[in-house]
Amino acid sequence: MSRFFANGSDSESESSEEEVQAPNFNKASAFQFSDDEEEVKRVVRSTKEKRYENLTSIIKTIRNHKKIKDIPNTLSSFEDLTRAYTKALPVISKEENGITPRFYIRCLAELEDFINEIWEDREGRRNLSKNNTKSLGTLRQKVRKYIKDFEEDLSRFREAPDQESEAEDEEAHVSDAGDAADDSDVGFKKELSVTAPKLAKSAPAKVVPADDDDSDDSIDWDSDTESETESSEDENQYQNMRERFLKRSTEKGEEKIGDEEKRKDKRKEQKLKIRKRAEDDEDGEWETVVKGHVVEKPKMFEKDAEIDIPLVLAKLVEIMSARGKKRTDRRLQIDLLFELRDISDQHNLGVPVSVKIHFNIISAIFDYNQKISEPMKMEHWALLLEVMQSMMKLLLANPDISISESVAEEHEEYAAAPFYIRGCPLAAVERLDDEFTKLLKECDPHSNDYVSRLKDEMNVVKTIELVLQYFEQCGNPNERCRIYLRKIEHLYYKFDPEVLKKKRGEVPATTATSVDVMDKLCKFIYAKDDTDRIRTRAILAHIYHHAMHDNWFQARDLVLMSHLQDNIDAADPATRILYNRMMANLGLCAFRQENVKDAHHCLVDLMVTGKPKELLAQGLLPQRQHERSAEQEKIEKQRQMPFHMHINLELLECVYLVSAMLLEIPYIAAHEFDARRRMISKTFYQQLRSSERQSLVGPPESMREHVVAAAKAMRCGNWQACANFIVNKKMNTKVWDLFYESDRVREMLVKFIKEESLRTYLFTYSNVYTSISIPSLAQMYELPVPKVHSIISKMIINEELMASLDDPSETVVMHRSEPSRLQALAMQFVDKVTNLVDVNEKVFDMKQGNFFQRGNMGNRGDRGYNRNQNNQGGNWGGQRRDNRNQRNRNQRGHHKNQQQQQQQQVQTIDEE
């Protein structure tokens, strides 16, 4: 052994001696708890505790993410929360009788409020990162879909958000877990097993519900320390394991119940203190905190100043002189103007001063929004409507006040009547109308926000009416035309059923309808307007309104008399959009009035481009190959029409395709073997050809497939199948039910299908028959005999059908002048060969002509002469043909003269 181990320390020798000693097997000491074992206690928890603790931790994580607006992590935590709740459902149904815990409902309500707050803040949404924006949309959709199952619980919670449920109070009374809660304000109580009361004592104390923001800090530390001391005392009083788990005596149970009652009373006292504190806060005054640097509001006037008209006007000029300057608080400017108006009203400075201040308030509200392309805020919009209507009422009630742009500022008069004020209510109401359109475009058209914004149109129209009344009293014709046009633009696209009732005589003839109002406004503009734009827009709106109410002939005559189609390309984009809308509605009107050909002519220019959506300003097609720049796209978005003014594009396309079918199918049947056949509708022809190229055609599903299937049935003369494809339940829902008096439109369609199917049948199978009975045709197509007779007569007169009518036998006798299929193909072949020969002759003549011309000249040095000859006789082959034809005509004339001479000689011989 080494010296190091030999000379060991005393401690080492002592420890070795202890190791040598025999162990003392004391049974009692074997069950003693050491200090280390007391620190690590075994916790026995129920399934409910585990599930609820999992939910609580996830809710706390969600709250932390919400505080820093970490939306992606909030989304992932919400998904974890839904999965944890699904796992906890069996426990909830067993322990809570299927009632959703209040803390879970509180979390859902807070999450919904958080999402709505971020979503409504448009400025904040624009500043979010791309990841946050994407996660926000996903989170909003998932939360809205998820909380549909908890609508009743959420509504009850929102009625009393700080009130605890009865189930929670009972739970707190039954178990000691009522004294425990998480350090947040989720508002639920842990229910521990009755068999482990010591564990309940060691749990943290219950948190009194408080505000959401302070939930993590509102912990009752006193009760927590108290429970810890009690638990430590209880642990020290047990000497072995057996005593620790023995059943307690009744005295100890009574003490425990007494402790529960004390804690319950203490909890109630804390609740009362918090409610009393909240009531005291409500009694006090709340101060609104403004974001950013707080600017002190300047004093309006000195205390001893005498308030009169010059002083108020000077203050008004001082306030308005800050318009457009840097660091000007626009909100403060509006508040100062309102305060100045109140001071003016208090000191009775007169209506003219109040009108002047009103007009400047309107200007200040318009100036608040610096970006013209963006809509104003809703609070300013409501304020603007109120101020505008108030100003116009003052002007109408005081006819001696004249407000106009022509009044100079130095010539304004506020002291004595008549009063003159500089300003333009017409420009203000036009800007108001434009702002209303921008507000509508900003909203989602499929949401309730759009409907609520659309309700403001009544107030806008009411304001326009007030301005209209004012300018009818004291306005020049040009201003009246401008305000009339504003009213027309709010009226022309609205359908009035009273017009059709008045036509049928269901209402008195003296009833005023929208058509009468439009006639009055438009005729004034036709007579008094000096600018072409206002008159053009008035004509287009007038035609649109007539077409909407089935006044086909009036609308058609206005279009033909105005010659708008000749110079509409020179108009501005907004007027061209209105022209396209007018033509679309005119086509629908012609279709309803059984003018299929006119309907097709009206719609063909829109539909043949394939971009009716863009031409009607109802949306933008996806961009292809940088078709337009970002600036152009922004401008085009500003030109879009509000959603409630849109024309149904599917209805428009269906009417166009059905009209094309009724025209194209009989034409194809009549010119089946014509090599020079032209297409009436290119779009419909392409649809038909693409369907024919398909190897397998299933039953129709879309609107286009229905029309193509109907066209194929019509080509065979099967009108019933054609009518079933066009008029059925699916097509009624998609298209035909959108028409006013849809039953009449469906009847008209079936009638047209029968007539055109009859014409197609006669074109296709006329060469098979020698004669056809008219009554049998009438029975086949369920048409009256006179109608069938009329259709066949028109076909014979127009030389479409080579036949004749035999009235006694009521038959159609075919003349068999139509060629057979082989003959028709042979004629086509002959036409093509003739065309080919003509082309070859032209090419050959051109080459031969140049060759002979060079050969006949003889003198190659005289190039100028050759050039002149070439220029003079450029079409040498054509001249050859003309000379040949002239010789043939001369020969025929000479031969004819010889025949005449021979006849004269024969006559003279006979006479002799």
Short mmCIF file of C-alpha atoms in Angstrom, two decimals, residues 52-281:
data_model
loop_
_atom_site.label_atom_id
_atom_site.label_comp_id
_atom_site.label_asym_id
_atom_site.label_seq_id
_atom_site.Cartn_x
_atom_site.Cartn_y
_atom_site.Cartn_z
CA TYR A 52 -58.45 21.02 -16.98
CA GLU A 53 -54.81 21.75 -16.22
CA ASN A 54 -53.93 21.10 -19.87
CA LEU A 55 -56.68 23.47 -21.01
CA THR A 56 -55.55 26.11 -18.51
CA SER A 57 -51.93 26.04 -19.66
CA ILE A 58 -52.96 26.38 -23.32
CA ILE A 59 -55.30 29.30 -22.49
CA LYS A 60 -52.47 31.02 -20.63
CA THR A 61 -50.20 30.54 -23.67
CA ILE A 62 -52.87 32.03 -25.95
CA ARG A 63 -53.17 35.08 -23.70
CA ASN A 64 -49.42 35.62 -23.78
CA HIS A 65 -49.40 35.39 -27.58
CA LYS A 66 -52.29 37.86 -27.81
CA LYS A 67 -50.43 40.42 -25.72
CA ILE A 68 -47.59 40.59 -28.23
CA LYS A 69 -49.92 40.02 -31.23
CA ASP A 70 -48.11 36.83 -32.25
CA ILE A 71 -50.89 35.62 -34.53
CA PRO A 72 -49.21 32.49 -36.03
CA ASN A 73 -48.49 31.07 -32.56
CA THR A 74 -51.98 32.07 -31.45
CA LEU A 75 -53.34 30.04 -34.36
CA SER A 76 -51.29 26.96 -33.45
CA SER A 77 -52.24 27.31 -29.76
CA PHE A 78 -55.92 27.60 -30.71
CA GLU A 79 -55.65 24.35 -32.68
CA ASP A 80 -54.04 22.69 -29.63
CA LEU A 81 -56.85 24.07 -27.48
CA THR A 82 -59.56 22.57 -29.67
CA ARG A 83 -57.83 19.19 -29.61
CA ALA A 84 -57.43 19.32 -25.82
CA TYR A 85 -61.10 20.24 -25.43
CA THR A 86 -62.10 17.30 -27.62
CA LYS A 87 -60.12 15.00 -25.30
CA ALA A 88 -61.78 16.58 -22.25
CA LEU A 89 -65.32 16.14 -23.61
CA PRO A 90 -65.96 12.77 -21.86
CA VAL A 91 -64.94 14.27 -18.52
CA ILE A 92 -67.11 17.36 -19.11
CA SER A 93 -70.13 15.29 -20.05
CA LYS A 94 -69.68 13.13 -16.94
CA GLU A 95 -68.66 15.70 -14.33
CA GLU A 96 -70.35 18.87 -15.65
CA ASN A 97 -73.44 17.18 -17.16
CA GLY A 98 -72.39 18.35 -20.64
CA ILE A 99 -72.20 22.06 -19.64
CA THR A 100 -69.19 23.81 -21.16
CA PRO A 101 -66.89 25.24 -18.45
CA ARG A 102 -67.11 28.97 -18.05
CA PHE A 103 -63.37 29.49 -18.31
CA TYR A 104 -63.40 27.89 -21.77
CA ILE A 105 -66.28 30.13 -22.92
CA ARG A 106 -64.41 33.15 -21.55
CA CYS A 107 -61.33 32.21 -23.59
CA LEU A 108 -63.38 31.87 -26.80
CA ALA A 109 -65.08 35.24 -26.20
CA GLU A 110 -61.75 36.97 -25.57
CA LEU A 111 -60.24 35.40 -28.70
CA GLU A 112 -63.20 36.50 -30.83
CA ASP A 113 -62.96 40.07 -29.50
CA PHE A 114 -59.21 40.10 -30.16
CA ILE A 115 -59.68 38.99 -33.79
CA ASN A 116 -62.52 41.48 -34.43
CA GLU A 117 -60.46 44.33 -32.98
CA ILE A 118 -57.50 43.61 -35.27
CA TRP A 119 -59.76 43.00 -38.29
CA GLU A 120 -61.60 46.33 -37.91
CA ASP A 121 -58.33 48.28 -37.60
CA ARG A 122 -57.53 48.66 -41.30
CA GLU A 123 -54.41 50.75 -40.73
CA GLY A 124 -53.05 48.19 -38.30
CA ARG A 125 -53.84 45.34 -40.68
CA ARG A 126 -51.84 47.00 -43.46
CA ASN A 127 -48.82 47.23 -41.16
CA LEU A 128 -48.91 43.51 -40.28
CA SER A 129 -46.32 41.21 -41.77
CA LYS A 130 -47.22 38.82 -44.53
CA ASN A 131 -47.12 35.84 -42.17
CA ASN A 132 -49.32 37.59 -39.60
CA THR A 133 -51.83 38.67 -42.25
CA LYS A 134 -52.13 35.16 -43.64
CA SER A 135 -52.46 33.65 -40.16
CA LEU A 136 -55.06 36.26 -39.20
CA GLY A 137 -57.37 35.25 -42.05
CA THR A 138 -56.99 31.55 -41.24
CA LEU A 139 -57.53 32.14 -37.51
CA ARG A 140 -60.61 34.27 -38.16
CA GLN A 141 -62.21 31.62 -40.34
CA LYS A 142 -61.46 28.79 -37.91
CA VAL A 143 -62.69 30.70 -34.85
CA ARG A 144 -65.91 31.82 -36.58
CA LYS A 145 -66.57 28.25 -37.67
CA TYR A 146 -65.72 26.77 -34.27
CA ILE A 147 -67.79 29.10 -32.07
CA LYS A 148 -70.98 28.30 -33.95
CA ASP A 149 -71.40 25.33 -31.57
CA PHE A 150 -71.09 27.65 -28.54
CA GLU A 151 -73.39 30.53 -29.61
CA GLU A 152 -75.85 30.12 -26.71
CA ASP A 153 -73.08 29.85 -24.11
CA LEU A 154 -71.31 32.89 -25.58
CA SER A 155 -74.49 34.98 -25.56
CA ARG A 156 -75.13 34.10 -21.90
CA PHE A 157 -71.51 34.89 -21.05
CA ARG A 158 -71.59 38.28 -22.79
CA GLU A 159 -74.71 39.25 -20.85
CA ALA A 160 -72.82 38.83 -17.55
CA PRO A 161 -69.08 38.34 -18.24
CA ASP A 162 -67.97 38.88 -14.61
CA GLN A 163 -70.70 36.74 -13.03
CA GLU A 164 -69.72 33.24 -11.91
CA SER A 165 -72.04 30.37 -12.72
CA GLU A 166 -74.00 28.45 -10.09
CA ALA A 167 -72.26 25.24 -11.05
CA GLU A 168 -68.93 26.80 -10.14
CA ASP A 169 -70.20 27.93 -6.72
CA GLU A 170 -71.57 24.46 -5.96
CA GLU A 171 -68.31 22.92 -7.07
CA ALA A 172 -66.42 25.24 -4.74
CA HIS A 173 -68.65 24.20 -1.82
CA VAL A 174 -68.35 20.47 -2.40
CA SER A 175 -64.60 20.19 -2.89
CA ASP A 176 -61.52 21.88 -1.53
CA ALA A 177 -60.50 22.61 -5.06
CA GLY A 178 -62.65 25.71 -4.87
CA ASP A 179 -59.71 27.39 -3.20
CA ALA A 180 -57.47 26.72 -6.15
CA ALA A 181 -57.19 28.41 -9.51
CA ASP A 182 -54.61 29.30 -12.05
CA ASP A 183 -52.69 32.57 -11.82
CA SER A 184 -54.86 33.88 -14.72
CA ASP A 185 -58.55 34.85 -14.57
CA VAL A 186 -59.97 31.83 -16.32
CA GLY A 187 -62.48 31.65 -13.50
CA PHE A 188 -62.69 27.96 -12.81
CA LYS A 189 -61.91 25.89 -9.67
CA LYS A 190 -60.00 22.66 -9.46
CA GLU A 191 -61.95 19.82 -7.92
CA LEU A 192 -59.66 17.42 -6.15
CA SER A 193 -60.47 13.97 -4.90
CA VAL A 194 -62.03 13.73 -1.42
CA THR A 195 -59.65 10.92 -0.60
CA ALA A 196 -56.67 13.28 -0.76
CA PRO A 197 -57.54 16.35 1.36
CA LYS A 198 -53.94 17.22 2.06
CA LEU A 199 -53.28 17.80 -1.60
CA ALA A 200 -56.09 20.31 -1.71
CA LYS A 201 -54.54 22.26 1.14
CA SER A 202 -51.23 22.54 -0.58
CA ALA A 203 -52.80 23.96 -3.77
CA PRO A 204 -52.51 27.73 -4.44
CA ALA A 205 -55.40 29.93 -3.35
CA LYS A 206 -58.29 30.97 -5.59
CA VAL A 207 -57.85 34.05 -7.70
CA VAL A 208 -60.57 36.69 -7.56
CA PRO A 209 -61.82 37.52 -11.07
CA ALA A 210 -60.40 40.79 -12.33
CA ASP A 211 -59.70 42.51 -15.65
CA ASP A 212 -58.11 40.49 -18.40
CA ASP A 213 -54.98 42.64 -18.64
CA ASP A 214 -54.13 42.31 -14.96
CA SER A 215 -55.09 38.66 -14.66
CA ASP A 216 -51.56 37.31 -14.35
CA ASP A 217 -50.72 39.60 -11.42
CA SER A 218 -53.93 39.26 -9.37
CA ILE A 219 -52.88 36.49 -6.94
CA ASP A 220 -53.78 36.28 -3.26
CA TRP A 221 -50.35 35.57 -1.77
CA ASP A 222 -51.54 35.68 1.87
CA SER A 223 -53.93 32.79 1.54
CA ASP A 224 -51.26 30.88 -0.37
CA THR A 225 -48.68 31.17 2.44
CA GLU A 226 -51.35 30.27 4.96
CA SER A 227 -52.18 27.06 3.16
CA GLU A 228 -48.48 26.19 2.90
CA THR A 229 -47.92 26.57 6.65
CA GLU A 230 -50.99 24.43 7.37
CA SER A 231 -49.76 21.70 5.06
CA SER A 232 -46.28 21.73 6.65
CA GLU A 233 -47.81 21.40 10.16
CA ASP A 234 -49.94 18.47 9.04
CA GLU A 235 -46.95 16.72 7.56
CA ASN A 236 -44.88 17.04 10.76
CA GLN A 237 -47.52 15.42 12.93
CA TYR A 238 -47.28 11.96 11.28
CA GLN A 239 -44.58 9.57 12.50
CA ASN A 240 -45.04 6.76 10.04
CA MET A 241 -46.77 5.83 6.80
CA ARG A 242 -49.65 4.02 8.54
CA GLU A 243 -50.70 7.07 10.57
CA ARG A 244 -50.51 9.28 7.51
CA PHE A 245 -53.13 7.31 5.59
CA LEU A 246 -55.46 6.39 8.46
CA LYS A 247 -59.04 7.70 8.30
CA ARG A 248 -59.40 10.94 10.25
CA SER A 249 -61.64 11.41 13.22
CA THR A 250 -64.90 13.38 13.06
CA GLU A 251 -63.39 16.23 15.05
CA LYS A 252 -60.77 16.74 12.42
CA GLY A 253 -63.50 16.63 9.73
CA GLU A 254 -65.52 19.25 11.60
CA GLU A 255 -62.43 21.47 11.81
CA LYS A 256 -61.96 21.04 8.08
CA ILE A 257 -65.56 22.11 7.36
CA GLY A 258 -65.07 25.13 9.57
CA ASP A 259 -61.94 26.07 7.62
CA GLU A 260 -63.91 25.75 4.37
CA GLU A 261 -66.60 28.13 5.64
CA LYS A 262 -63.98 30.65 6.73
CA ARG A 263 -62.31 30.60 3.34
CA LYS A 264 -65.65 30.94 1.60
CA ASP A 265 -66.54 33.98 3.70
CA LYS A 266 -63.13 35.49 3.01
CA ARG A 267 -63.63 34.97 -0.74
CA LYS A 268 -67.01 36.71 -0.62
CA GLU A 269 -65.50 39.65 1.24
CA GLN A 270 -62.83 40.02 -1.43
CA LYS A 271 -65.50 40.00 -4.15
CA LEU A 272 -67.43 42.72 -2.36
CA LYS A 273 -64.28 44.84 -2.08
CA ILE A 274 -63.62 44.55 -5.82
CA ARG A 275 -67.21 45.45 -6.73
CA LYS A 276 -67.12 48.44 -4.39
CA ARG A 277 -63.86 49.58 -5.98
CA ALA A 278 -65.41 49.27 -9.47
CA GLU A 279 -68.42 51.32 -8.37
CA ASP A 280 -66.12 54.01 -7.02
CA ASP A 281 -64.30 54.08 -10.36
#
